Coordinates of C-alpha atoms and ligand atoms in Angstrom, one line a residue:
M68 CA 0.0 0.2 0.2
G69 CA 1.4 3.5 -1.0
K70 CA 1.5 6.3 1.2
I71 CA -1.4 8.9 2.7
L72 CA 0.0 12.6 1.9
V73 CA -1.6 14.7 4.9
T74 CA -1.5 18.2 4.4
G75 CA -1.7 20.7 7.3
G76 CA -0.9 17.3 9.4
T77 CA 0.4 18.9 12.2
G78 CA -2.5 21.1 12.8
Y79 CA -5.4 20.6 15.3
I80 CA -7.5 18.2 13.3
G81 CA -4.7 16.9 11.0
S82 CA -2.4 16.1 13.9
H83 CA -5.7 13.9 15.8
T84 CA -6.3 12.1 12.0
V85 CA -2.7 11.5 11.7
V86 CA -2.9 9.6 14.8
E87 CA -5.5 7.7 13.9
L88 CA -3.8 6.9 10.7
L89 CA -0.7 5.4 12.2
N90 CA -2.9 3.7 14.6
H91 CA -4.5 1.8 12.0
G92 CA -1.4 1.0 9.8
Y93 CA -1.3 3.6 7.5
D94 CA 2.1 5.3 6.2
V95 CA 1.6 8.8 6.5
V96 CA 4.2 11.9 4.8
I97 CA 3.1 15.2 6.4
V98 CA 3.4 18.8 4.3
D99 CA 2.8 21.6 6.7
N100 CA 4.4 25.3 6.4
L101 CA 3.9 25.7 10.1
S102 CA 2.0 29.1 9.8
N103 CA -0.6 27.7 12.0
S104 CA 1.0 24.7 13.8
K105 CA 4.1 23.9 16.2
L106 CA 6.7 21.2 14.9
E107 CA 6.4 19.9 18.9
V108 CA 3.3 18.2 17.5
L109 CA 5.3 15.4 15.7
N110 CA 7.2 14.4 19.4
R111 CA 3.5 14.2 20.6
I112 CA 2.5 12.1 17.6
E113 CA 5.6 9.8 18.1
K114 CA 4.8 9.5 21.9
I115 CA 1.2 8.4 21.3
T116 CA 1.6 6.1 18.6
G117 CA 5.3 5.3 18.6
K118 CA 5.8 5.9 15.4
K119 CA 7.4 9.4 13.4
P120 CA 5.8 10.1 10.3
A121 CA 8.2 11.9 7.2
F122 CA 7.4 15.6 7.6
Y123 CA 8.4 18.2 5.2
Q124 CA 8.1 22.0 6.3
I125 CA 6.6 23.2 2.7
S126 CA 3.6 25.6 1.7
V127 CA 1.5 23.5 -0.8
Q128 CA 1.2 26.8 -2.6
N129 CA 5.1 26.0 -3.8
K130 CA 4.6 23.8 -7.0
E131 CA 8.0 22.8 -7.3
E132 CA 8.8 21.5 -3.6
M133 CA 5.4 19.9 -3.7
R134 CA 6.4 18.1 -6.8
Q135 CA 9.8 16.4 -5.2
I136 CA 6.9 14.9 -2.6
F137 CA 4.9 13.4 -5.5
Q138 CA 8.4 12.5 -7.1
K139 CA 9.8 10.8 -4.0
Y140 CA 6.6 8.9 -2.6
D141 CA 4.1 6.7 -4.1
I142 CA 1.5 8.5 -3.0
D143 CA -2.3 6.4 -2.5
S144 CA -4.6 9.2 -1.3
V145 CA -4.4 12.9 -0.4
I146 CA -5.9 14.3 2.8
H147 CA -6.0 18.0 2.5
F148 CA -6.7 19.9 5.8
A149 CA -4.1 22.9 4.7
G150 CA -5.2 26.1 4.9
L151 CA -6.6 29.6 6.8
K152 CA -9.2 29.1 9.0
S153 CA -10.1 32.3 10.9
V154 CA -13.3 34.2 9.9
K155 CA -12.1 37.6 11.4
E156 CA -8.5 37.4 9.6
S157 CA -10.2 36.6 6.0
V158 CA -12.4 39.7 6.4
E159 CA -9.3 41.6 6.8
K160 CA -7.1 39.6 4.3
P161 CA -9.4 38.2 1.9
E162 CA -6.5 38.2 -0.9
L163 CA -4.3 35.6 1.4
Y164 CA -7.2 33.4 1.8
R165 CA -8.1 33.1 -1.6
S166 CA -4.5 32.4 -2.8
N167 CA -3.5 30.3 0.1
N168 CA -7.0 28.1 0.4
I169 CA -7.7 28.4 -3.2
G170 CA -4.7 28.4 -4.9
S171 CA -2.9 25.4 -2.7
S172 CA -5.9 23.1 -3.6
R173 CA -5.6 23.8 -7.2
I174 CA -1.9 23.2 -7.0
L175 CA -2.7 19.7 -5.3
L176 CA -5.1 18.8 -8.0
E177 CA -2.7 19.5 -10.6
L178 CA 0.2 17.5 -9.2
M179 CA -2.5 14.7 -8.7
E180 CA -3.5 14.7 -11.8
E181 CA 0.4 14.7 -13.2
Y182 CA 1.2 11.8 -11.0
G183 CA -2.1 9.7 -11.4
V184 CA -2.8 10.3 -7.8
N185 CA -7.0 9.7 -7.9
N186 CA -8.1 9.6 -4.3
L187 CA -8.6 12.6 -2.3
V188 CA -10.2 13.9 0.9
F189 CA -10.6 17.7 1.5
S190 CA -11.6 19.6 4.7
S191 CA -14.7 21.6 3.8
S192 CA -16.9 23.0 6.7
A193 CA -20.5 23.4 7.5
T194 CA -19.8 26.9 7.0
V195 CA -20.8 26.3 3.1
Y196 CA -24.3 26.3 3.9
G197 CA -24.3 30.0 5.0
V198 CA -27.7 30.9 6.7
P199 CA -29.7 27.7 7.3
K200 CA -33.0 28.1 5.9
R201 CA -33.7 24.8 8.3
V202 CA -31.8 22.7 10.4
P203 CA -30.6 20.0 10.4
L204 CA -28.7 20.4 7.4
Y205 CA -28.4 17.6 4.7
E206 CA -25.7 17.4 1.8
T207 CA -28.3 18.6 -0.4
D208 CA -29.0 21.5 0.8
P209 CA -28.1 24.6 -1.2
I210 CA -24.4 26.0 -0.4
G211 CA -23.1 29.6 -0.7
G212 CA -24.4 32.9 0.6
C213 CA -21.4 32.8 2.8
T214 CA -20.8 36.0 4.8
N215 CA -16.9 36.0 5.1
P216 CA -14.3 35.4 2.6
Y217 CA -12.9 32.0 4.4
G218 CA -16.6 30.3 3.9
Q219 CA -16.3 31.7 0.2
T220 CA -13.2 29.7 -0.1
K221 CA -14.7 26.4 1.0
V222 CA -17.4 27.0 -1.2
D223 CA -15.1 28.1 -4.3
I224 CA -13.1 25.0 -3.4
E225 CA -16.1 22.5 -3.6
L226 CA -16.9 23.7 -6.9
M227 CA -13.4 23.1 -8.2
L228 CA -13.6 19.6 -7.2
N229 CA -16.8 19.2 -8.5
E230 CA -15.4 20.5 -12.2
Y231 CA -12.3 18.5 -11.6
A232 CA -14.3 15.2 -11.1
K233 CA -16.5 15.6 -14.0
T234 CA -13.7 15.9 -16.4
H235 CA -11.4 13.0 -14.6
P236 CA -13.8 10.2 -14.2
Q237 CA -11.2 8.1 -12.4
A238 CA -10.9 10.5 -9.7
N239 CA -12.5 10.0 -6.2
I240 CA -13.2 12.5 -3.9
A241 CA -14.7 13.0 -0.8
I242 CA -15.9 16.6 0.5
L243 CA -16.1 16.7 4.4
R244 CA -18.3 19.2 5.8
Y245 CA -17.2 19.7 9.4
F246 CA -19.5 20.9 11.9
N247 CA -17.5 22.3 15.2
P248 CA -14.7 20.4 16.2
I249 CA -13.7 20.2 19.9
G250 CA -12.0 18.0 22.4
A251 CA -8.6 16.7 22.2
H252 CA -7.0 13.2 22.1
S253 CA -7.7 11.4 25.6
S254 CA -3.8 11.3 26.4
G255 CA -3.6 15.3 26.8
L256 CA -0.9 15.4 24.5
I257 CA -2.3 16.7 21.4
G258 CA -4.9 19.6 21.4
E259 CA -6.3 22.6 19.9
D260 CA -3.8 25.3 20.4
P261 CA -4.8 28.7 18.8
Q262 CA -2.8 31.8 18.8
G263 CA -4.2 35.1 20.5
I264 CA -7.4 35.3 22.0
P265 CA -9.4 32.4 20.7
N266 CA -12.2 33.0 18.4
N267 CA -14.0 30.1 19.2
L268 CA -16.0 28.9 22.2
M269 CA -14.2 25.9 23.5
P270 CA -10.6 26.9 23.3
Y271 CA -12.2 30.5 25.4
I272 CA -13.9 28.5 27.8
T273 CA -10.8 26.5 28.6
Q274 CA -8.5 29.6 28.5
V275 CA -10.9 31.1 31.1
A276 CA -10.9 27.8 33.3
V277 CA -6.8 28.2 33.4
G278 CA -7.0 31.8 34.4
K279 CA -5.5 32.9 31.0
L280 CA -8.6 35.2 30.6
P281 CA -11.1 36.3 33.1
H282 CA -14.6 35.5 31.8
L283 CA -16.6 34.1 28.7
N284 CA -18.1 36.5 26.8
V285 CA -21.8 34.7 25.5
N286 CA -22.2 36.3 22.4
G287 CA -25.9 37.1 22.7
N288 CA -28.8 35.7 24.5
D289 CA -31.8 36.5 22.2
Y290 CA -31.5 33.9 19.5
K291 CA -34.2 31.7 18.6
T292 CA -33.0 28.9 20.4
V293 CA -33.8 26.5 23.8
D294 CA -32.0 29.5 26.2
G295 CA -31.4 32.3 23.6
T296 CA -27.8 31.5 23.1
G297 CA -26.6 29.9 19.7
V298 CA -26.5 26.3 19.1
R299 CA -24.2 24.5 17.2
D300 CA -23.2 20.8 16.4
Y301 CA -19.7 20.1 18.6
I302 CA -18.2 16.8 17.1
H303 CA -15.3 15.5 19.5
V304 CA -12.2 15.8 17.1
V305 CA -11.3 12.2 17.6
D306 CA -14.6 10.9 16.0
L307 CA -13.9 13.7 13.3
A308 CA -10.2 11.8 12.8
S309 CA -12.0 8.5 12.6
G310 CA -14.4 9.8 9.6
H311 CA -11.2 10.4 7.3
L312 CA -10.7 6.8 7.8
A313 CA -14.1 5.9 7.0
A314 CA -13.8 8.5 4.1
L315 CA -10.4 6.6 2.7
K316 CA -12.0 3.5 3.0
K317 CA -14.9 4.7 1.0
L318 CA -12.7 6.0 -2.0
E319 CA -11.6 2.1 -2.3
E320 CA -15.2 1.8 -3.8
K321 CA -14.0 4.2 -6.4
P322 CA -17.6 6.0 -5.8
G323 CA -16.4 9.4 -7.7
L324 CA -17.1 12.5 -6.1
V325 CA -18.8 12.1 -2.8
I326 CA -20.0 14.8 -0.1
Y327 CA -20.7 14.1 3.5
N328 CA -21.6 16.2 6.8
L329 CA -19.4 15.2 10.0
G330 CA -21.0 16.0 13.1
T331 CA -23.5 14.7 15.6
G332 CA -26.9 15.6 14.1
K333 CA -27.3 17.2 17.9
G334 CA -27.6 21.0 18.9
T335 CA -26.1 22.2 21.9
S336 CA -26.4 26.1 23.2
V337 CA -23.2 28.1 24.6
L338 CA -24.8 27.7 27.7
E339 CA -25.4 24.0 27.6
L340 CA -21.7 23.6 26.7
V341 CA -20.7 25.9 29.6
H342 CA -22.4 23.6 31.9
A343 CA -21.6 20.4 30.3
F344 CA -17.7 21.7 30.8
E345 CA -18.4 22.8 34.6
K346 CA -20.1 19.4 35.0
A347 CA -17.3 17.5 33.7
N348 CA -14.7 19.3 34.9
H349 CA -15.8 20.5 38.6
L350 CA -15.2 23.8 37.7
V351 CA -16.8 27.1 37.3
I352 CA -16.7 29.4 34.0
P353 CA -17.7 32.7 34.7
Y354 CA -19.4 34.4 32.0
V355 CA -21.2 37.7 30.9
I356 CA -23.7 38.3 28.1
A357 CA -22.1 40.0 25.4
P358 CA -23.8 41.6 22.1
R359 CA -23.9 39.1 19.3
R360 CA -21.0 38.5 17.0
P361 CA -21.8 39.6 13.1
G362 CA -22.4 36.6 11.1
D363 CA -23.5 34.4 13.7
V364 CA -26.6 32.1 13.2
D365 CA -29.5 30.9 15.3
E366 CA -28.8 27.2 14.9
N367 CA -26.5 25.4 13.1
Y368 CA -26.7 21.2 12.9
A369 CA -26.2 18.2 10.8
N370 CA -28.2 15.3 9.5
C371 CA -25.6 12.6 9.4
D372 CA -27.6 9.9 8.2
K373 CA -25.8 10.1 5.0
A374 CA -22.1 9.1 6.4
W375 CA -23.9 6.4 8.5
N376 CA -25.6 4.6 5.5
E377 CA -23.0 5.2 3.1
M378 CA -19.4 4.9 5.2
H379 CA -20.9 2.9 8.3
W380 CA -19.1 6.1 10.6
K381 CA -21.1 8.1 13.4
A382 CA -19.8 10.1 16.0
K383 CA -19.5 7.9 19.2
L384 CA -18.1 10.4 22.0
N385 CA -20.4 12.9 23.4
I386 CA -20.0 16.6 24.9
E387 CA -18.9 15.4 28.3
D388 CA -15.9 13.2 26.8
A389 CA -15.2 16.3 24.8
C390 CA -15.6 18.7 27.8
R391 CA -13.3 16.6 29.6
D392 CA -10.5 16.0 26.9
S393 CA -10.1 19.6 26.1
W394 CA -9.5 20.4 29.6
L395 CA -7.0 17.3 30.1
W396 CA -5.2 19.2 27.1
Q397 CA -5.5 22.8 28.4
S398 CA -4.8 22.1 31.9
H399 CA -1.5 19.7 30.8
N400 CA -0.2 22.3 28.4
P401 CA -1.3 25.9 29.5
H402 CA 0.4 27.5 27.1
G403 CA -0.2 25.3 24.3
Y404 CA 2.7 23.6 22.2
D405 CA 4.7 26.4 23.5
E406 CA 7.2 26.0 26.9
D407 CA 6.1 28.2 29.9
Ligands
NAD1812 P1 -5.2 24.4 11.9 O1 -4.9 25.6 11.4 O2 -4.8 23.9 13.2 O3 -4.5 23.6 10.6 C1 -4.3 23.6 9.3 C2 -2.8 23.2 9.3 O4 -2.6 23.9 7.5 C3 -1.8 24.3 10.0 O5 -1.2 23.4 10.5 C4 -1.1 25.3 9.1 O6 0.0 25.4 9.3 C5 -1.4 24.5 7.9 N1 -1.3 25.3 6.5 C6 -2.1 26.8 6.1 N2 -1.5 26.8 5.2 C7 -0.9 26.0 4.5 C8 -0.1 26.3 3.5 N3 -0.2 27.0 2.3 N4 1.0 24.9 3.2 C9 0.9 24.0 4.1 N5 0.2 24.0 5.3 C10 -0.6 24.9 5.5 O7 -6.8 24.2 11.5 P2 -7.7 22.9 11.6 O8 -8.8 23.3 12.8 O9 -6.9 21.5 11.9 O10 -8.6 22.3 10.3 C11 -7.9 22.0 9.1 C12 -9.1 21.9 8.0 O11 -10.4 21.9 8.4 C13 -8.9 23.3 7.3 O12 -9.0 23.5 6.2 C14 -10.2 24.2 8.0 O13 -10.6 25.2 7.2 C15 -10.9 23.0 8.1 N6 -12.2 23.2 9.0 C16 -11.9 23.5 10.3 C17 -12.9 23.6 11.4 C18 -12.9 24.0 12.7 O14 -13.6 24.3 13.3 N7 -11.6 23.7 13.2 C19 -14.1 23.5 10.6 C20 -14.6 23.3 9.3 C21 -13.2 23.0 8.4
UD1_1813 C1 -17.1 29.4 13.3 C2 -17.1 30.0 12.1 C3 -17.2 29.4 11.1 C4 -15.9 27.9 11.3 C5 -16.3 27.6 12.5 C6 -15.0 26.4 13.1 C7 -17.9 32.5 12.6 C8 -19.2 33.3 12.0 N1 -17.9 31.1 11.9 O1 -18.2 28.7 13.6 O2 -16.9 30.0 9.6 O3 -16.1 27.1 10.6 O4 -16.0 28.5 13.6 O5 -13.9 27.2 13.2 O6 -16.9 33.0 12.8 N2 -19.5 32.2 21.3 C9 -19.4 32.7 22.1 N3 -18.2 33.2 22.8 C10 -17.2 33.2 22.6 C11 -17.1 32.4 21.5 C12 -18.1 31.7 20.8 O7 -20.9 33.2 23.0 O8 -16.3 33.8 22.9 C13 -20.5 31.4 20.4 C14 -20.9 31.9 19.1 O9 -21.7 33.2 18.9 C15 -21.8 30.8 18.5 C16 -20.9 29.7 19.4 O10 -20.6 30.2 20.6 O11 -23.0 30.7 19.0 C17 -19.7 28.7 18.7 O12 -19.1 29.6 18.0 P1 -17.5 29.6 17.4 O13 -17.2 28.4 18.4 O14 -16.9 30.4 17.0 O15 -18.3 28.5 16.0 P2 -18.8 29.0 14.8 O16 -19.6 30.5 15.0 O17 -20.2 27.9 14.8

């Protein structure tokens, strides 16, 4: 069996997926430019799995350097995590997001074509659904209408992949639309390590818990939801990682292009998540009600029947598991991968 090329493999979701791949006997080559991750991740992966994957500090945007990788290794499949993901930053630097996210995906496709690599798993996002007309969201629901450049890059890449699949009948592509990944590996050795003040809810909560931030700002309590706070579909990152292994298996059936939501199918409000975190870890999270965050929707959660019916994959871990594991990671690594 050839190798699995994992772009963005030292990032949050990538590192958890690499651990699952190595634990299941896959041979992995990681490419990451370390723009949003640390080299230390590789030591942690080795501690968990006893294996050290090949690693190259390369930008996927650098076609010549990427060509060396395709030249050197017999690659079976590519899992493409590499990309920039901050909604806020994308509003300030839309061109950077377009060139990095769309540009790197285009280069990957060109090299896959050149080297006859047919299988690709792509990290898309629930953000492609824009403002949902109804929940739960199905894969057949319309995409587009994103309120920010980051989301638009995911829509544009999905369209590019659809075009590619039409003209390359031998290509097998799994577009995975992630809902809200939280949690960490149960060893506490790898986890989410955002730079600066976190934009997302769970890392904000854990940084309050560890004393780096004074309190959580709950962004609005007048949404049309169970308690007025925003509802999302939080999926444990280890479940999400296993979804990639299921997708690789699916690609062996040569299905052409397939699309799956990866979520739990269950919505959880901001305050429900806060209380679950408090209960799981016997901690108190101080919070204040703050204004709404522009661009936020009331509710966003997945229907995940398709992933179950076609890949026999579903999320197995629950919110409590994720709260416990996020805290294990943060409390053991108060400064993330940096030494204190
Ligand atoms: P992350 O930032 O932790 O990981 C992405 C990795 O890609 C980083 O290690 C970064 O250094 C690397 N990278 C960025 N541009 C690169 C380039 N040009 N060449 C090589 N490496 C590059 O993010 P994550 O949370 O692990 O997300 C992984 C993927 O999943 C991203 O494509 C993201 O958009 C998508 N996604 C994430 C979420 C989420 O909530 N975390 C939700 C939906 C989709
Ligand atoms: C955000 C992005 C989305 C991206 C996803 C995962 C926006 C508008 N959307 O989704 O494109 O795919 O992250 O990276 O940014 N909240 C608080 N206080 C906080 C942080 C968040 O109350 O300090 C609330 C939010 O208002 C929301 C919920 O918590 O209701 C989840 O927020 P977040 O973790 O940022 O995820 P999304 O908004 O779903």
